[in-house]
PDB file of C-alpha atoms in Angstrom:
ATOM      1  CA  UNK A   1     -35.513  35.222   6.257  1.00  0.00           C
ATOM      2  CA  UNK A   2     -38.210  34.383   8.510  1.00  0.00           C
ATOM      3  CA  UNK A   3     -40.493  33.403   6.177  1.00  0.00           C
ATOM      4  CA  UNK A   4     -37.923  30.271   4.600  1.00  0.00           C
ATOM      5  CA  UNK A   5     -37.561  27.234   6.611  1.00  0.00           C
ATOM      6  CA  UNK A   6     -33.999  26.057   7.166  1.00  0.00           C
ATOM      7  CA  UNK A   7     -33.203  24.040   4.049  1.00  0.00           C
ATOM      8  CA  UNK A   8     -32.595  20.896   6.746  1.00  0.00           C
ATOM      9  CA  UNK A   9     -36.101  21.186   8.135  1.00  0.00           C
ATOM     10  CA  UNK A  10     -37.454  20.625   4.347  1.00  0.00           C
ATOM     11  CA  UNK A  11     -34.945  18.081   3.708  1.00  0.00           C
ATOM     12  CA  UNK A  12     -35.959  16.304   7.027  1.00  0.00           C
ATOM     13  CA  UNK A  13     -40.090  17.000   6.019  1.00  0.00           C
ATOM     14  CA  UNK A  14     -39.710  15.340   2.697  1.00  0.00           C
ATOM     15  CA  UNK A  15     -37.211  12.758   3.849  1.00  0.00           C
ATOM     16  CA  UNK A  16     -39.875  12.062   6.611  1.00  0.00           C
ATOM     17  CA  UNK A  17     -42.525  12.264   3.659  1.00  0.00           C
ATOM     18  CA  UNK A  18     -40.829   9.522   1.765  1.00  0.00           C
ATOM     19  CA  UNK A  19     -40.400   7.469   4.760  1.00  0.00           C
ATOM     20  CA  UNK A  20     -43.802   7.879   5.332  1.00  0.00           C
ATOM     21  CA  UNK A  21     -44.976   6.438   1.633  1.00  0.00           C
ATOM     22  CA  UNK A  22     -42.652   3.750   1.872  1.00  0.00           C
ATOM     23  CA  UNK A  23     -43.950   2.224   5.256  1.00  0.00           C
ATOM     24  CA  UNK A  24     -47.509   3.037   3.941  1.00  0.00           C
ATOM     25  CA  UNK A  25     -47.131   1.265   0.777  1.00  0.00           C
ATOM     26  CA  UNK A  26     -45.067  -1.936   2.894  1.00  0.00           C
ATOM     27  CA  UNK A  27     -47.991  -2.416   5.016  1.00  0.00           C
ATOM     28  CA  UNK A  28     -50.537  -2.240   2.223  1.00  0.00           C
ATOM     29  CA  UNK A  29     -47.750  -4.896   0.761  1.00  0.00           C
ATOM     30  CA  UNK A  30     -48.347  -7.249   3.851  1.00  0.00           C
ATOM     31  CA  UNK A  31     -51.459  -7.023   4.786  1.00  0.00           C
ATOM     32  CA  UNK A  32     -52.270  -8.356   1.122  1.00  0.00           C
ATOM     33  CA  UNK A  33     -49.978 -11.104   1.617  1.00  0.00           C
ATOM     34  CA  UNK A  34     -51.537 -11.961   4.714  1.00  0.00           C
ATOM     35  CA  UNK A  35     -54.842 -12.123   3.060  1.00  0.00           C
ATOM     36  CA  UNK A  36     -53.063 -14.246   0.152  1.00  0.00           C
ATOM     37  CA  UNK A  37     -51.704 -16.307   2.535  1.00  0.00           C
ATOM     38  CA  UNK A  38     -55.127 -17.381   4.957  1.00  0.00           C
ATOM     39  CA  UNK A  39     -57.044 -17.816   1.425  1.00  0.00           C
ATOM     40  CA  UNK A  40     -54.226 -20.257   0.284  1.00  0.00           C
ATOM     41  CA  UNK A  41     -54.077 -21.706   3.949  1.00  0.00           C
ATOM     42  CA  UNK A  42     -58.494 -22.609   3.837  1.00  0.00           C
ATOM     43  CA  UNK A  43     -57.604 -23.992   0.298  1.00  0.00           C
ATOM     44  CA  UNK A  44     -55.494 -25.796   1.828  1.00  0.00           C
ATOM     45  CA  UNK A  45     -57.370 -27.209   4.568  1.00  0.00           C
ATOM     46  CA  UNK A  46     -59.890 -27.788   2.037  1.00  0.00           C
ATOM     47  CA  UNK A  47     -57.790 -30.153  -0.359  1.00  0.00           C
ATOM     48  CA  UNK A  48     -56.622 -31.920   2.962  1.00  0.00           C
ATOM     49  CA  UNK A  49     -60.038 -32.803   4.001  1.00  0.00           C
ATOM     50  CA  UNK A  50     -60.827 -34.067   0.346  1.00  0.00           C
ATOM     51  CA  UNK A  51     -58.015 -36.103   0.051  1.00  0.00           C
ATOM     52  CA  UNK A  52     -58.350 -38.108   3.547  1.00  0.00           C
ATOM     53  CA  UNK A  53     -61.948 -38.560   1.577  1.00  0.00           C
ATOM     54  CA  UNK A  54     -60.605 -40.094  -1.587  1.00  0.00           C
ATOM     55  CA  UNK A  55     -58.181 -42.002   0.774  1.00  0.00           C
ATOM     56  CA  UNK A  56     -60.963 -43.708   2.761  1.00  0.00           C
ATOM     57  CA  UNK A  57     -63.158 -43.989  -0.222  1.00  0.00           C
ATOM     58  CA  UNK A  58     -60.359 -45.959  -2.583  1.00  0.00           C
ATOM     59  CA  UNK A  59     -59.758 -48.141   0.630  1.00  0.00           C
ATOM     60  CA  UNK A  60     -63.370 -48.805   0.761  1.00  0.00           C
ATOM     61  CA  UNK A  61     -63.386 -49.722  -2.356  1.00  0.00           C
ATOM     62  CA  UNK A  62     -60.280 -52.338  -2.302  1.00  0.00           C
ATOM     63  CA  UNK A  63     -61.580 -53.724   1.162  1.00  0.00           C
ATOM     64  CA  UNK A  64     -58.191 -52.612   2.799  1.00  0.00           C
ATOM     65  CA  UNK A  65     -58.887 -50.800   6.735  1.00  0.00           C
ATOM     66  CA  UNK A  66     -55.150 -49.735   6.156  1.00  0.00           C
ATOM     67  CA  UNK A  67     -52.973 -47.879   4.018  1.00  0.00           C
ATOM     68  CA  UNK A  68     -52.661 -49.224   0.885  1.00  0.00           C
ATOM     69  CA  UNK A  69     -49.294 -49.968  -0.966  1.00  0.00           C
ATOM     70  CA  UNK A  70     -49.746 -46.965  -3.437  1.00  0.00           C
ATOM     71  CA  UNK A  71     -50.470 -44.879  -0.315  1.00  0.00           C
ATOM     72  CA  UNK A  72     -47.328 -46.602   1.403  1.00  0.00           C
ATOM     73  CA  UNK A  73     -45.491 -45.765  -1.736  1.00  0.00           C
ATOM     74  CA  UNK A  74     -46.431 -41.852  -1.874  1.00  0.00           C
ATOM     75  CA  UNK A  75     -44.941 -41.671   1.964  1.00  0.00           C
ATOM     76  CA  UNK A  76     -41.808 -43.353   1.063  1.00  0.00           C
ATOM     77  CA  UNK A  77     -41.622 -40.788  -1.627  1.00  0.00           C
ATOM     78  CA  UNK A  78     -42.192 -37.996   0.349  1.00  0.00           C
ATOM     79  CA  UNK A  79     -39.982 -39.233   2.799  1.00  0.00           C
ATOM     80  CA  UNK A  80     -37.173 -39.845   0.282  1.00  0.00           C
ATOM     81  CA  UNK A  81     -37.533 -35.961  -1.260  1.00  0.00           C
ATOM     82  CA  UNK A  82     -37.580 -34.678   2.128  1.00  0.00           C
ATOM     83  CA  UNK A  83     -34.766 -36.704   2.843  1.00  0.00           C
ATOM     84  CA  UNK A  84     -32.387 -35.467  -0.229  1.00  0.00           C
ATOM     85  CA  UNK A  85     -33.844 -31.906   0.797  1.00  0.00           C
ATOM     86  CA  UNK A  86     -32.406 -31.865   4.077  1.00  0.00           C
ATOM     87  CA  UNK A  87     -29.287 -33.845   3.178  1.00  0.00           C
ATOM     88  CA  UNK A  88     -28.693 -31.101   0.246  1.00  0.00           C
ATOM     89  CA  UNK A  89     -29.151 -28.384   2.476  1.00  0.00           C
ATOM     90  CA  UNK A  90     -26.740 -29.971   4.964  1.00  0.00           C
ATOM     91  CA  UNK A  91     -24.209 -29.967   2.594  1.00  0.00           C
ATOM     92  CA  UNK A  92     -24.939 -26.755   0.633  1.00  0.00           C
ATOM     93  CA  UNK A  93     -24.242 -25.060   4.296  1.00  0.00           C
ATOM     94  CA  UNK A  94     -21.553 -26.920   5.340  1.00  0.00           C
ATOM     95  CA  UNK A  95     -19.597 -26.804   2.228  1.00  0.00           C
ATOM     96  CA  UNK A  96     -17.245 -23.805   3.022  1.00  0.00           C
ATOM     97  CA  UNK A  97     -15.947 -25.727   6.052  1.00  0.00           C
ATOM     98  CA  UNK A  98     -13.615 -29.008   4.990  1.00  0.00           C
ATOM     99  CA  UNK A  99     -13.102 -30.560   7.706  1.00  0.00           C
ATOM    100  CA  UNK A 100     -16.899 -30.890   8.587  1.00  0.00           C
ATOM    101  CA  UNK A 101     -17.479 -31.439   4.822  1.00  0.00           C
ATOM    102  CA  UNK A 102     -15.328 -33.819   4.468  1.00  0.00           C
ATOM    103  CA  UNK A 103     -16.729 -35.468   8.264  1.00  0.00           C
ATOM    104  CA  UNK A 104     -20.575 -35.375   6.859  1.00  0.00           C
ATOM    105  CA  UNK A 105     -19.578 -36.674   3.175  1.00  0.00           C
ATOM    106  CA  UNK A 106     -18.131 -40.099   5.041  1.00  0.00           C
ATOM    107  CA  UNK A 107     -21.306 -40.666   7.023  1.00  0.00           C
ATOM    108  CA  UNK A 108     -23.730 -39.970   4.289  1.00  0.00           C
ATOM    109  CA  UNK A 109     -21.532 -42.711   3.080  1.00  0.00           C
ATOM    110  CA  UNK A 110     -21.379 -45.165   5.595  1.00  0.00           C
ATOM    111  CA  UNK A 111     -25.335 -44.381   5.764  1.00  0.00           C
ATOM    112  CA  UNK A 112     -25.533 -45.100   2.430  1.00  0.00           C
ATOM    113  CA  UNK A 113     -27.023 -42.002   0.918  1.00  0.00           C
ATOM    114  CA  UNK A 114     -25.715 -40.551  -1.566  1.00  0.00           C
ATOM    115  CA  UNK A 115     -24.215 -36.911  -1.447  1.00  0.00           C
ATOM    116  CA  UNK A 116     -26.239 -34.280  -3.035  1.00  0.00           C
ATOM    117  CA  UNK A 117     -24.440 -31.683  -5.671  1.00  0.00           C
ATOM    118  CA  UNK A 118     -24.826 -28.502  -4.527  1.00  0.00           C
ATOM    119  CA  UNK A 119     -25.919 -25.793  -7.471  1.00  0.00           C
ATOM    120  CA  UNK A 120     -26.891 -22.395  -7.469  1.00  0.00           C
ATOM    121  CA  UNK A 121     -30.547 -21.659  -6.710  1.00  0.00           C
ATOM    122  CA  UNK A 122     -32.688 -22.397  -9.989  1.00  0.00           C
ATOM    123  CA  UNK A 123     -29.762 -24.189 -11.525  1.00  0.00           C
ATOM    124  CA  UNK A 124     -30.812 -28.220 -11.612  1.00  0.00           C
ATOM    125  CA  UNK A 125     -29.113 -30.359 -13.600  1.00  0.00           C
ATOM    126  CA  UNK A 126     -29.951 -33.984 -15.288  1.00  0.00           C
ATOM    127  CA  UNK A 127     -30.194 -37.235 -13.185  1.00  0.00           C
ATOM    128  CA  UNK A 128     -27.462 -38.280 -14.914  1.00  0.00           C
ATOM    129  CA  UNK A 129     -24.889 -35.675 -14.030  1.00  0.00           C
ATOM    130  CA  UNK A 130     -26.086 -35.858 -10.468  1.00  0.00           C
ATOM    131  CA  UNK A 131     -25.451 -39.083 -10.456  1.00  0.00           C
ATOM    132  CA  UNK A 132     -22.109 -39.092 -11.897  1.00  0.00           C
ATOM    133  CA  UNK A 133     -21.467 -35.856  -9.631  1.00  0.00           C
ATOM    134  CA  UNK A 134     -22.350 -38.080  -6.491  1.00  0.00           C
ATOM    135  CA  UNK A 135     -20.399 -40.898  -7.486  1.00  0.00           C
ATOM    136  CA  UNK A 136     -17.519 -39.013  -7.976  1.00  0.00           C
ATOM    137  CA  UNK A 137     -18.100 -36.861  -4.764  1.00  0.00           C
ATOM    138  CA  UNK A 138     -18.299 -40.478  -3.306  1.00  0.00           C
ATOM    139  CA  UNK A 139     -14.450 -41.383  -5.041  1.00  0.00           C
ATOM    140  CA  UNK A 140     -13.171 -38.434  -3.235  1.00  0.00           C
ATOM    141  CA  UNK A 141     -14.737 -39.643  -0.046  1.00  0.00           C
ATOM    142  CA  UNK A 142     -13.931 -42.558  -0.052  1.00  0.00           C
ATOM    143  CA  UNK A 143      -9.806 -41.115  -0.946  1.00  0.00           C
ATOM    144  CA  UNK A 144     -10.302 -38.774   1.978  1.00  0.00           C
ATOM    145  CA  UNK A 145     -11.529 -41.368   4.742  1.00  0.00           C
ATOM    146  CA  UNK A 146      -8.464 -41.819   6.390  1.00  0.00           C
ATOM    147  CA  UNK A 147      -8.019 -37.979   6.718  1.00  0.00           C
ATOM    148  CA  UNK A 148     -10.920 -37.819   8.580  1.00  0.00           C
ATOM    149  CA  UNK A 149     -10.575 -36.144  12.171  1.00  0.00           C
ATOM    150  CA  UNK A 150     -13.582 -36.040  14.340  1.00  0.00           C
ATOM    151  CA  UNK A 151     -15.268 -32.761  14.434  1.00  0.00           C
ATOM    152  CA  UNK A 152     -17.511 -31.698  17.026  1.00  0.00           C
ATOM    153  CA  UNK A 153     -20.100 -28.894  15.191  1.00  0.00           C
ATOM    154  CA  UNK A 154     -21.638 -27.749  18.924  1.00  0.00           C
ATOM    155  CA  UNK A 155     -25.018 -28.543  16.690  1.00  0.00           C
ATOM    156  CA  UNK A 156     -28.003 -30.252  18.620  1.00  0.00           C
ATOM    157  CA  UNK A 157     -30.708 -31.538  16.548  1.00  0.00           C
ATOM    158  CA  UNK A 158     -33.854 -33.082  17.443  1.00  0.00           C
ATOM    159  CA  UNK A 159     -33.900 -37.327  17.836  1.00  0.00           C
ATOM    160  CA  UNK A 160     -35.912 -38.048  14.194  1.00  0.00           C
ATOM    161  CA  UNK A 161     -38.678 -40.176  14.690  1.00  0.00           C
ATOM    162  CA  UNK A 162     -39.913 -41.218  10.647  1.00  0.00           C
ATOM    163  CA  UNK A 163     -43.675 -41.970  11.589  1.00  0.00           C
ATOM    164  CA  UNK A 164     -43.557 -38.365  13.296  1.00  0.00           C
ATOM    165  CA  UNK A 165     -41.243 -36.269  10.512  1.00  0.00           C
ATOM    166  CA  UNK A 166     -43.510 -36.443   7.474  1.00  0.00           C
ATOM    167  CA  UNK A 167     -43.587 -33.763   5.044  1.00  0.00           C
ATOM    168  CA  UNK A 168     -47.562 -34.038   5.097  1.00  0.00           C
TER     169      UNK A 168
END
């Protein structure tokens, strides 16, 4: 008998064994993501730098010391996806609560944007189903407007300045 350990004391040891692998193998795990994620980071930088290049190069070239429209254009693209982004994530997370849903779907409205479908992740659909998915999300708005009630979400959010919010 004194030769045996308790069969707890080798259920703890290779418990604590296990344990031991896992952590070991999640570090390895991270620390090569890291290093994925500074290479991907100076690439990058790298791109940025080549692009303000081309930028001031194709402006050179056109005689223009300012943005030019296609430039102008690419920002109010970027602006608009990062727009339908947020406004899709908005409504993805608010969509379990009516009352708010039903608050934010009448001032995307009265704003004039149009209110993203919400699918599963992976799952997009035609242009032409969201569109006729917003217009009818916009019918049942504009049914549900005078059931409105002011809700107050207790959720602060930073003043949006659009020269300063650029997905850049």
């Amino acid at each position: 008998r004194g030769d045996k350990p308790p069969k707890a004391v080798v259920s703890t040891q290779s418990t604590g064994a296990t344990i031991t692998g896992q952590v070991g193998d999640a570090e390895s795990r991270l620390e090569m993501g890291k290093k994925q994620h500074s290479d991907q980071m100076s690439k990058l930088d790298r791109v940025s730098k080549q692009l303000v290049r081309y930028a001031r190069e194709v402006r050179t070239n056109k005689g223009k010391t300012t943005h030019t429209k296609e430039e102008d254009d690419i920002d109010v693209r970027d602006m608009a996806d990062f727009n339908k982004s947020i406004s899709k994530d908005l409504v993805g997370s608010i969509q379990s609560y009516p009352e708010a849903f039903s608050t934010l779907s009448n001032l995307l409205y009265q704003a004039n944007i149009p209110i993203p479908s919400v699918t599963g992740p992976g799952t997009g659909g035609s242009r032409a189903s969201s569109r006729a998915s917003s217009s009818s999300s916009i019918a049942s708005v504009r049914s549900d407007v005078s059931s409105v009630k002011s809700v107050t979400l207790g959720v602060t959010s930073p003043t949006l300045q659009l020269g300063k919010l650029s997905p850049k």
